[in-house]
Amino acid sequence: MTEFLIKSAISMAVLLMVYKLFLEKEKMHLFNRIYLLTSLVFSICVPFISIPSIANYSKNINELPQIALDEIIITRESAGFDIQFWLILIYTSITLLLVIRFIKNILSFVSKIKSNKKIKYKTATLVLLPYNTLPHTFLEYIFISKDDHNKNAIEKDLYTHELAHVNQMHTMDILLIEMFKTLFWFNPVLYFYKKSIQLNHEFLADDAVINNNKNTTGYQNLLLKMASGSHTVALASNINFSITKKRFVMMTKTTPRFLAISKQLLVVPVMAGLFLISCADNETKPEPETNSVKEIPTVIEEGTVKPEVSAPEADEVLNPSGLTKQPEYPGGMPEFYNYINKNFTIPDVKENKVLKIYISFVIEKDGSMTNIKVLRDPGYGAGEEAVRVLKSVPEKWIPGEMDGKTVRSSYTLPITLNIGD
């Protein structure tokens, strides 16, 4: 979870910085809208994608496939003060309150729609409110003052502005960012995203008005008149949102096509780089060891068809699946697994991790375990600890036999470490 939060936060911050530096000041509002929404979804989804790294491996200890023992799963249990429990409790409580507020805001619009007179207006529906308010939009509904409507006191440009919000479905963008804020309220970058998205909505709506009336100066004067300190409405698109120099400058700005395309193409390597960094398998590679085998050999699960095995040479290491008598651990395999589970010391890793180790060993003719080698080491000292534990196994095995002769045989043992904070 910690890794997801870090990766998504970094991705959001980098993509927002690119927007602020290169895109926000250019008149390509539709592209910017798509970019902002894509950045959010990309940043949330990309940490869940993993691209496994490719490692170079050396030759295995023998040419025969080894038989894989059952996987051992070792979990570190938290002790004492359970900080994770309290963090989850705090997160759940705050999130629940924000969900309730989110639903309450939506229901307030539903209540206004149901309890007030409605009039069809082009592609939208006007909702006439019994108090003074500036026009604002939610979904396909435009909320206006009943008195202003009856007195024809609402400028045509205001209707055009709000219709742009309706036709371009800006409410859906706001609902999306609000849902992200509700779930990831602790991420401050999301609050900057919401402001950027809403400001871009106003750029789009302003463009619609100016393209319709061709009177930039008159529309700017109307906006100044509207900026009288009226409060905005949650989840709604408001005409007086951030009436700043940015909006006025954008109304008269033009962006050359070549410059726009160049800046849009800049997004591709940025997202590709973040994708590769976030998705790459970030397992810590172990230091090269002279006694380590770097390849996980082909393994045969217990219960599969046994390969044909020719008469063994004196010191040949055989695959147990082809033996006439399998090696046995005193007390049975559960006793072997239990010993490793009890004696394995979990690495001191300060985050949630799942570490997978593959280790091989040879059972000699006298039942001792030799040639203990790490086939896959996730780092953090896990491989070394696995070798230590196997070397400390006190009991000797009952060796395997081939046609009545005691032989050497090899096994592969997978170990999974579930590490929690």
Short mmCIF file of C-alpha atoms in Angstrom, two decimals:
data_model
loop_
_atom_site.label_atom_id
_atom_site.label_comp_id
_atom_site.label_asym_id
_atom_site.label_seq_id
_atom_site.Cartn_x
_atom_site.Cartn_y
_atom_site.Cartn_z
CA MET A 1 0.00 0.00 0.00
CA THR A 2 2.82 2.37 0.90
CA GLU A 3 4.51 1.70 -2.44
CA PHE A 4 1.23 2.40 -4.29
CA LEU A 5 0.72 5.72 -2.50
CA ILE A 6 4.27 6.87 -3.20
CA LYS A 7 4.19 5.90 -6.86
CA SER A 8 0.76 7.42 -7.53
CA ALA A 9 1.62 10.65 -5.68
CA ILE A 10 4.89 11.07 -7.57
CA SER A 11 3.18 10.38 -10.88
CA MET A 12 0.41 12.90 -10.15
CA ALA A 13 2.90 15.56 -9.07
CA VAL A 14 5.14 15.11 -12.12
CA LEU A 15 2.23 15.18 -14.59
CA LEU A 16 0.67 18.21 -12.89
CA MET A 17 4.01 20.02 -12.99
CA VAL A 18 4.26 19.30 -16.74
CA TYR A 19 0.74 20.73 -17.14
CA LYS A 20 1.54 23.88 -15.18
CA LEU A 21 4.83 24.52 -16.95
CA PHE A 22 3.97 23.66 -20.54
CA LEU A 23 0.24 23.23 -21.15
CA GLU A 24 -1.94 25.43 -18.93
CA LYS A 25 -0.95 28.73 -20.58
CA GLU A 26 -1.64 27.49 -24.10
CA LYS A 27 -4.99 27.71 -25.84
CA MET A 28 -5.62 24.00 -26.35
CA HIS A 29 -8.27 23.50 -23.70
CA LEU A 30 -9.82 20.26 -25.01
CA PHE A 31 -6.42 18.54 -25.04
CA ASN A 32 -5.69 19.90 -21.57
CA ARG A 33 -8.97 18.52 -20.28
CA ILE A 34 -8.15 15.07 -21.62
CA TYR A 35 -4.60 15.33 -20.28
CA LEU A 36 -5.69 16.20 -16.74
CA LEU A 37 -8.25 13.40 -16.55
CA THR A 38 -5.87 10.89 -18.10
CA SER A 39 -3.13 11.93 -15.67
CA LEU A 40 -5.37 11.15 -12.72
CA VAL A 41 -6.50 7.74 -13.98
CA PHE A 42 -2.95 6.90 -15.15
CA SER A 43 -1.46 7.76 -11.74
CA ILE A 44 -4.02 5.65 -9.89
CA CYS A 45 -3.72 2.61 -12.17
CA VAL A 46 -0.03 2.46 -13.09
CA PRO A 47 1.27 1.26 -9.67
CA PHE A 48 -0.83 -1.89 -10.05
CA ILE A 49 0.96 -2.86 -13.29
CA SER A 50 4.21 -4.78 -13.05
CA ILE A 51 6.80 -5.51 -15.73
CA PRO A 52 9.10 -8.31 -14.56
CA SER A 53 12.78 -7.64 -14.94
CA ILE A 54 14.94 -9.95 -17.01
CA ALA A 55 18.07 -11.31 -15.40
CA ASN A 56 21.01 -13.14 -16.88
CA TYR A 57 21.45 -16.58 -15.43
CA SER A 58 24.30 -19.11 -15.45
CA LYS A 59 24.16 -22.85 -15.98
CA ASN A 60 22.34 -25.02 -13.44
CA ILE A 61 24.07 -27.57 -11.22
CA ASN A 62 22.65 -30.48 -13.17
CA GLU A 63 20.92 -31.13 -16.43
CA LEU A 64 17.99 -33.01 -14.94
CA PRO A 65 14.97 -30.95 -13.79
CA GLN A 66 14.57 -30.71 -10.06
CA ILE A 67 11.40 -31.54 -8.19
CA ALA A 68 9.78 -28.58 -6.42
CA LEU A 69 8.80 -29.01 -2.80
CA ASP A 70 5.65 -27.38 -1.44
CA GLU A 71 6.00 -23.63 -1.00
CA ILE A 72 6.69 -22.36 2.50
CA ILE A 73 4.88 -19.13 3.38
CA ILE A 74 6.28 -17.21 6.34
CA THR A 75 4.38 -14.20 7.71
CA ARG A 76 5.67 -11.61 10.14
CA GLU A 77 2.97 -10.80 12.67
CA SER A 78 2.92 -7.38 14.27
CA ALA A 79 3.39 -7.18 18.01
CA GLY A 80 2.58 -4.63 20.67
CA PHE A 81 0.90 -1.38 19.59
CA ASP A 82 -0.80 -2.07 16.26
CA ILE A 83 -0.20 1.19 14.45
CA GLN A 84 -1.51 -0.28 11.21
CA PHE A 85 -4.89 -0.94 12.83
CA TRP A 86 -5.17 2.64 14.04
CA LEU A 87 -4.08 4.07 10.71
CA ILE A 88 -6.74 2.00 8.96
CA LEU A 89 -9.31 3.10 11.52
CA ILE A 90 -8.45 6.80 11.06
CA TYR A 91 -8.45 6.48 7.27
CA THR A 92 -11.79 4.65 7.29
CA SER A 93 -13.41 7.19 9.63
CA ILE A 94 -12.33 10.24 7.63
CA THR A 95 -13.19 8.58 4.33
CA LEU A 96 -16.63 7.66 5.64
CA LEU A 97 -17.27 11.27 6.65
CA LEU A 98 -16.18 12.50 3.22
CA VAL A 99 -18.39 9.92 1.49
CA ILE A 100 -21.34 11.14 3.56
CA ARG A 101 -20.56 14.74 2.61
CA PHE A 102 -20.21 13.79 -1.06
CA ILE A 103 -23.58 12.02 -1.05
CA LYS A 104 -25.16 14.91 0.87
CA ASN A 105 -24.02 17.41 -1.78
CA ILE A 106 -25.48 15.30 -4.55
CA LEU A 107 -28.76 14.88 -2.66
CA SER A 108 -28.99 18.65 -2.21
CA PHE A 109 -29.07 19.03 -6.00
CA VAL A 110 -31.65 16.26 -6.27
CA SER A 111 -33.78 18.08 -3.68
CA LYS A 112 -33.53 21.39 -5.56
CA ILE A 113 -34.49 19.72 -8.82
CA LYS A 114 -37.51 17.99 -7.30
CA SER A 115 -38.82 20.91 -5.25
CA ASN A 116 -38.51 23.79 -7.75
CA LYS A 117 -40.05 24.70 -11.08
CA LYS A 118 -38.21 23.43 -14.13
CA ILE A 119 -38.18 24.84 -17.67
CA LYS A 120 -36.69 23.17 -20.75
CA TYR A 121 -34.03 25.37 -22.36
CA LYS A 122 -32.31 24.04 -25.50
CA THR A 123 -30.21 21.03 -24.40
CA ALA A 124 -30.55 21.84 -20.68
CA THR A 125 -33.20 22.22 -18.02
CA LEU A 126 -33.51 25.44 -16.03
CA VAL A 127 -34.24 25.04 -12.32
CA LEU A 128 -35.77 28.22 -10.88
CA LEU A 129 -34.62 28.84 -7.31
CA PRO A 130 -36.56 31.09 -4.90
CA TYR A 131 -33.48 33.09 -3.86
CA ASN A 132 -30.77 35.16 -5.50
CA THR A 133 -27.91 33.13 -6.89
CA LEU A 134 -25.53 33.23 -9.81
CA PRO A 135 -26.19 30.64 -12.53
CA HIS A 136 -24.45 27.32 -11.88
CA THR A 137 -24.64 23.90 -13.49
CA PHE A 138 -24.94 20.30 -12.34
CA LEU A 139 -25.25 17.61 -14.99
CA GLU A 140 -27.89 18.87 -17.48
CA TYR A 141 -29.49 21.27 -14.99
CA ILE A 142 -28.81 25.02 -14.84
CA PHE A 143 -29.79 26.60 -11.52
CA ILE A 144 -30.83 30.26 -11.69
CA SER A 145 -32.76 32.80 -9.63
CA LYS A 146 -36.52 32.68 -10.30
CA ASP A 147 -36.84 36.46 -9.93
CA ASP A 148 -33.96 37.15 -12.34
CA HIS A 149 -35.50 34.78 -14.87
CA ASN A 150 -38.94 36.35 -14.61
CA LYS A 151 -37.45 39.85 -15.00
CA ASN A 152 -35.26 38.74 -17.94
CA ALA A 153 -32.31 40.02 -15.94
CA ILE A 154 -29.98 37.17 -16.92
CA GLU A 155 -27.66 37.99 -19.80
CA LYS A 156 -27.73 35.72 -22.84
CA ASP A 157 -23.98 35.16 -22.48
CA LEU A 158 -24.55 33.60 -19.07
CA TYR A 159 -26.92 31.05 -20.59
CA THR A 160 -24.37 30.31 -23.31
CA HIS A 161 -21.67 29.85 -20.69
CA GLU A 162 -23.73 27.42 -18.63
CA LEU A 163 -24.89 25.53 -21.72
CA ALA A 164 -21.23 24.91 -22.56
CA HIS A 165 -20.81 23.25 -19.16
CA VAL A 166 -23.89 21.11 -19.84
CA ASN A 167 -23.03 20.12 -23.40
CA GLN A 168 -19.41 19.29 -22.56
CA MET A 169 -20.46 17.33 -19.44
CA HIS A 170 -18.07 19.13 -17.11
CA THR A 171 -19.94 17.82 -14.07
CA MET A 172 -18.63 14.32 -14.78
CA ASP A 173 -15.04 15.59 -14.46
CA ILE A 174 -15.84 17.23 -11.13
CA LEU A 175 -17.55 14.10 -9.81
CA LEU A 176 -14.50 12.02 -10.80
CA ILE A 177 -12.01 14.27 -9.03
CA GLU A 178 -14.31 14.46 -5.99
CA MET A 179 -14.41 10.66 -5.78
CA PHE A 180 -10.62 10.55 -5.91
CA LYS A 181 -10.44 13.23 -3.21
CA THR A 182 -12.84 11.23 -1.08
CA LEU A 183 -10.71 8.08 -1.29
CA PHE A 184 -7.28 9.72 -1.33
CA TRP A 185 -8.03 12.82 0.77
CA PHE A 186 -4.52 12.75 2.26
CA ASN A 187 -2.93 13.48 -1.14
CA PRO A 188 -2.65 17.30 -1.46
CA VAL A 189 -1.91 17.09 -5.20
CA LEU A 190 -5.54 16.16 -5.85
CA TYR A 191 -6.73 19.56 -4.61
CA PHE A 192 -4.51 21.28 -7.18
CA TYR A 193 -5.87 18.95 -9.85
CA LYS A 194 -9.43 19.96 -9.02
CA LYS A 195 -8.61 23.65 -9.29
CA SER A 196 -6.83 23.12 -12.63
CA ILE A 197 -9.72 21.05 -14.00
CA GLN A 198 -12.31 23.64 -12.98
CA LEU A 199 -10.26 26.51 -14.39
CA ASN A 200 -9.91 24.64 -17.68
CA HIS A 201 -13.70 24.18 -17.70
CA GLU A 202 -14.06 27.94 -17.50
CA PHE A 203 -11.60 28.38 -20.38
CA LEU A 204 -13.77 26.04 -22.47
CA ALA A 205 -17.01 27.79 -21.50
CA ASP A 206 -15.49 31.25 -22.09
CA ASP A 207 -14.43 30.11 -25.57
CA ALA A 208 -17.98 28.98 -26.31
CA VAL A 209 -19.35 32.41 -25.35
CA ILE A 210 -16.79 34.38 -27.35
CA ASN A 211 -17.23 32.15 -30.40
CA ASN A 212 -20.97 32.81 -30.15
CA ASN A 213 -21.10 36.58 -29.54
CA LYS A 214 -17.73 37.72 -30.96
CA ASN A 215 -17.57 40.38 -28.24
CA THR A 216 -14.65 39.66 -25.94
CA THR A 217 -14.63 43.05 -24.20
CA GLY A 218 -18.36 42.94 -23.45
CA TYR A 219 -18.07 39.44 -22.01
CA GLN A 220 -15.10 40.43 -19.85
CA ASN A 221 -17.09 43.35 -18.44
CA LEU A 222 -19.94 40.95 -17.67
CA LEU A 223 -17.58 38.66 -15.77
CA LEU A 224 -16.24 41.59 -13.74
CA LYS A 225 -19.80 42.50 -12.82
CA MET A 226 -20.45 38.91 -11.74
CA ALA A 227 -17.34 38.85 -9.51
CA SER A 228 -19.18 40.39 -6.59
CA GLY A 229 -18.10 37.87 -3.97
CA SER A 230 -20.95 35.41 -4.47
CA HIS A 231 -20.02 32.04 -3.08
CA THR A 232 -19.51 28.97 -5.25
CA VAL A 233 -21.56 25.77 -4.98
CA ALA A 234 -19.94 22.39 -4.29
CA LEU A 235 -19.89 19.97 -7.25
CA ALA A 236 -21.31 22.66 -9.57
CA SER A 237 -19.74 24.57 -12.44
CA ASN A 238 -19.86 28.24 -11.45
CA ILE A 239 -19.43 31.17 -13.81
CA ASN A 240 -17.59 33.21 -11.16
CA PHE A 241 -15.04 30.46 -10.45
CA SER A 242 -11.57 32.04 -10.40
CA ILE A 243 -12.34 35.22 -12.36
CA THR A 244 -8.70 36.11 -12.66
CA LYS A 245 -6.24 37.59 -15.09
CA LYS A 246 -5.62 34.06 -16.41
CA ARG A 247 -9.13 33.84 -17.86
CA PHE A 248 -9.00 37.31 -19.37
CA VAL A 249 -5.60 36.67 -20.97
CA MET A 250 -6.74 33.31 -22.34
CA MET A 251 -9.72 34.93 -24.12
CA THR A 252 -7.39 36.90 -26.40
CA LYS A 253 -4.55 34.40 -26.64
CA THR A 254 -3.71 32.28 -29.68
CA THR A 255 -1.36 29.30 -29.71
CA PRO A 256 0.43 28.47 -32.98
CA ARG A 257 -0.44 24.99 -34.24
CA PHE A 258 3.22 23.89 -34.36
CA LEU A 259 3.78 24.96 -30.75
CA ALA A 260 0.60 23.21 -29.62
CA ILE A 261 1.56 19.95 -31.33
CA SER A 262 5.12 20.13 -29.97
CA LYS A 263 3.90 20.54 -26.40
CA GLN A 264 1.31 17.80 -26.81
CA LEU A 265 3.97 15.39 -28.05
CA LEU A 266 6.06 16.22 -24.98
CA VAL A 267 3.49 14.34 -22.92
CA VAL A 268 4.31 11.01 -24.60
CA PRO A 269 7.90 10.53 -23.30
CA VAL A 270 6.92 11.85 -19.87
CA MET A 271 4.12 9.29 -19.46
CA ALA A 272 6.23 6.54 -21.01
CA GLY A 273 9.04 7.26 -18.56
CA LEU A 274 6.69 7.24 -15.57
CA PHE A 275 5.13 4.02 -16.82
CA LEU A 276 8.48 2.24 -17.08
CA ILE A 277 9.72 3.54 -13.73
CA SER A 278 6.49 2.71 -11.89
CA CYS A 279 5.92 -0.68 -13.50
CA ALA A 280 9.44 -2.04 -13.48
CA ASP A 281 10.08 -4.90 -11.09
CA ASN A 282 11.94 -3.13 -8.30
CA GLU A 283 13.24 -6.18 -6.49
CA THR A 284 16.68 -5.63 -5.01
CA LYS A 285 19.14 -7.79 -6.86
CA PRO A 286 21.50 -9.83 -4.69
CA GLU A 287 25.23 -9.41 -4.80
CA PRO A 288 26.96 -12.09 -6.90
CA GLU A 289 27.99 -15.07 -4.82
CA THR A 290 30.37 -17.82 -5.83
CA ASN A 291 28.11 -20.45 -4.29
CA SER A 292 24.88 -19.16 -5.85
CA VAL A 293 23.11 -20.61 -8.86
CA LYS A 294 21.49 -17.77 -10.85
CA GLU A 295 18.93 -19.82 -12.72
CA ILE A 296 15.75 -21.34 -11.40
CA PRO A 297 15.83 -24.80 -12.99
CA THR A 298 12.88 -26.43 -14.63
CA VAL A 299 10.92 -28.03 -11.85
CA ILE A 300 8.50 -30.94 -11.79
CA GLU A 301 5.60 -30.68 -9.38
CA GLU A 302 4.92 -33.71 -7.21
CA GLY A 303 2.32 -35.96 -8.78
CA THR A 304 3.36 -35.38 -12.41
CA VAL A 305 4.72 -38.05 -14.77
CA LYS A 306 8.21 -39.12 -13.79
CA PRO A 307 10.91 -38.90 -16.44
CA GLU A 308 12.91 -41.92 -17.44
CA VAL A 309 16.24 -42.08 -15.62
CA SER A 310 19.19 -44.16 -16.80
CA ALA A 311 21.51 -46.00 -14.44
CA PRO A 312 23.22 -43.44 -12.22
CA GLU A 313 26.91 -42.78 -12.21
CA ALA A 314 28.73 -42.88 -8.88
CA ASP A 315 28.49 -39.18 -7.96
CA GLU A 316 25.60 -38.18 -10.21
CA VAL A 317 22.88 -35.98 -8.70
CA LEU A 318 19.45 -37.30 -9.69
CA ASN A 319 15.98 -35.90 -9.80
CA PRO A 320 13.95 -37.49 -6.97
CA SER A 321 10.92 -37.88 -9.24
CA GLY A 322 12.70 -40.64 -11.14
CA LEU A 323 13.89 -42.63 -8.14
CA THR A 324 12.45 -45.96 -7.07
CA LYS A 325 12.49 -44.73 -3.45
CA GLN A 326 12.05 -41.08 -2.56
CA PRO A 327 14.19 -39.32 0.07
CA GLU A 328 12.38 -38.88 3.39
CA TYR A 329 12.81 -36.39 6.19
CA PRO A 330 12.50 -37.81 9.73
CA GLY A 331 9.01 -36.97 10.95
CA GLY A 332 7.79 -36.24 7.44
CA MET A 333 7.82 -33.14 5.25
CA PRO A 334 5.48 -31.15 7.56
CA GLU A 335 8.19 -31.41 10.23
CA PHE A 336 10.79 -30.09 7.75
CA TYR A 337 8.58 -27.16 6.74
CA ASN A 338 7.75 -26.40 10.36
CA TYR A 339 11.44 -26.22 11.31
CA ILE A 340 12.17 -23.68 8.56
CA ASN A 341 9.10 -21.61 9.46
CA LYS A 342 10.06 -21.44 13.13
CA ASN A 343 13.75 -20.70 12.61
CA PHE A 344 13.58 -18.22 9.72
CA THR A 345 14.31 -14.64 10.81
CA ILE A 346 12.26 -12.15 8.77
CA PRO A 347 14.36 -9.30 7.30
CA ASP A 348 13.85 -5.86 8.85
CA VAL A 349 11.94 -4.24 5.97
CA LYS A 350 10.04 -1.04 6.84
CA GLU A 351 7.16 -1.52 4.40
CA ASN A 352 4.71 -4.10 3.15
CA LYS A 353 6.57 -6.58 0.94
CA VAL A 354 6.15 -10.04 -0.50
CA LEU A 355 9.59 -11.59 -1.05
CA LYS A 356 10.00 -14.84 -2.95
CA ILE A 357 13.12 -17.00 -2.52
CA TYR A 358 14.06 -20.09 -4.50
CA ILE A 359 16.74 -22.31 -3.01
CA SER A 360 18.15 -25.71 -4.01
CA PHE A 361 19.97 -28.39 -2.09
CA VAL A 362 21.37 -31.89 -2.58
CA ILE A 363 20.59 -34.85 -0.31
CA GLU A 364 23.73 -36.93 -0.11
CA LYS A 365 23.94 -40.69 0.20
CA ASP A 366 24.39 -40.34 3.97
CA GLY A 367 21.27 -38.12 4.23
CA SER A 368 23.08 -34.84 4.82
CA MET A 369 22.06 -31.66 2.99
CA THR A 370 24.82 -30.13 0.86
CA ASN A 371 25.28 -27.77 -2.07
CA ILE A 372 22.68 -25.36 -0.63
CA LYS A 373 22.38 -22.59 -3.19
CA VAL A 374 20.16 -19.56 -3.78
CA LEU A 375 18.44 -19.70 -7.17
CA ARG A 376 16.50 -16.48 -6.72
CA ASP A 377 17.27 -13.88 -4.08
CA PRO A 378 14.96 -10.85 -3.58
CA GLY A 379 17.60 -9.10 -1.50
CA TYR A 380 17.28 -7.66 2.02
CA GLY A 381 19.43 -10.59 3.24
CA ALA A 382 16.59 -13.05 2.64
CA GLY A 383 18.69 -15.41 0.52
CA GLU A 384 21.48 -15.57 3.07
CA GLU A 385 18.97 -16.27 5.83
CA ALA A 386 17.43 -19.13 3.83
CA VAL A 387 20.87 -20.69 3.37
CA ARG A 388 21.59 -20.31 7.10
CA VAL A 389 18.35 -22.01 8.13
CA LEU A 390 18.80 -24.95 5.76
CA LYS A 391 22.37 -25.45 6.94
CA SER A 392 21.11 -25.53 10.52
CA VAL A 393 18.60 -28.37 9.92
CA PRO A 394 19.57 -30.86 12.65
CA GLU A 395 18.20 -34.08 11.21
CA LYS A 396 19.63 -36.05 8.35
CA TRP A 397 17.34 -37.29 5.59
CA ILE A 398 16.78 -40.90 4.68
CA PRO A 399 18.41 -40.83 1.24
CA GLY A 400 16.69 -41.85 -1.96
CA GLU A 401 17.38 -45.08 -3.81
CA MET A 402 17.57 -46.13 -7.43
CA ASP A 403 17.17 -49.86 -8.07
CA GLY A 404 18.24 -50.61 -4.53
CA LYS A 405 21.29 -48.33 -4.59
CA THR A 406 21.58 -45.21 -2.43
CA VAL A 407 21.92 -42.11 -4.64
CA ARG A 408 22.35 -38.35 -4.42
CA SER A 409 19.26 -36.28 -5.26
CA SER A 410 18.32 -32.61 -5.48
CA TYR A 411 15.31 -30.48 -4.55
CA THR A 412 14.11 -26.92 -5.21
CA LEU A 413 12.40 -25.16 -2.29
CA PRO A 414 10.31 -21.99 -2.78
CA ILE A 415 9.91 -19.72 0.26
CA THR A 416 7.54 -16.72 0.33
CA LEU A 417 7.90 -14.02 2.98
CA ASN A 418 4.82 -11.90 3.69
CA ILE A 419 6.16 -8.83 5.45
CA GLY A 420 3.81 -6.25 6.96
CA ASP A 421 4.62 -2.87 8.48
#
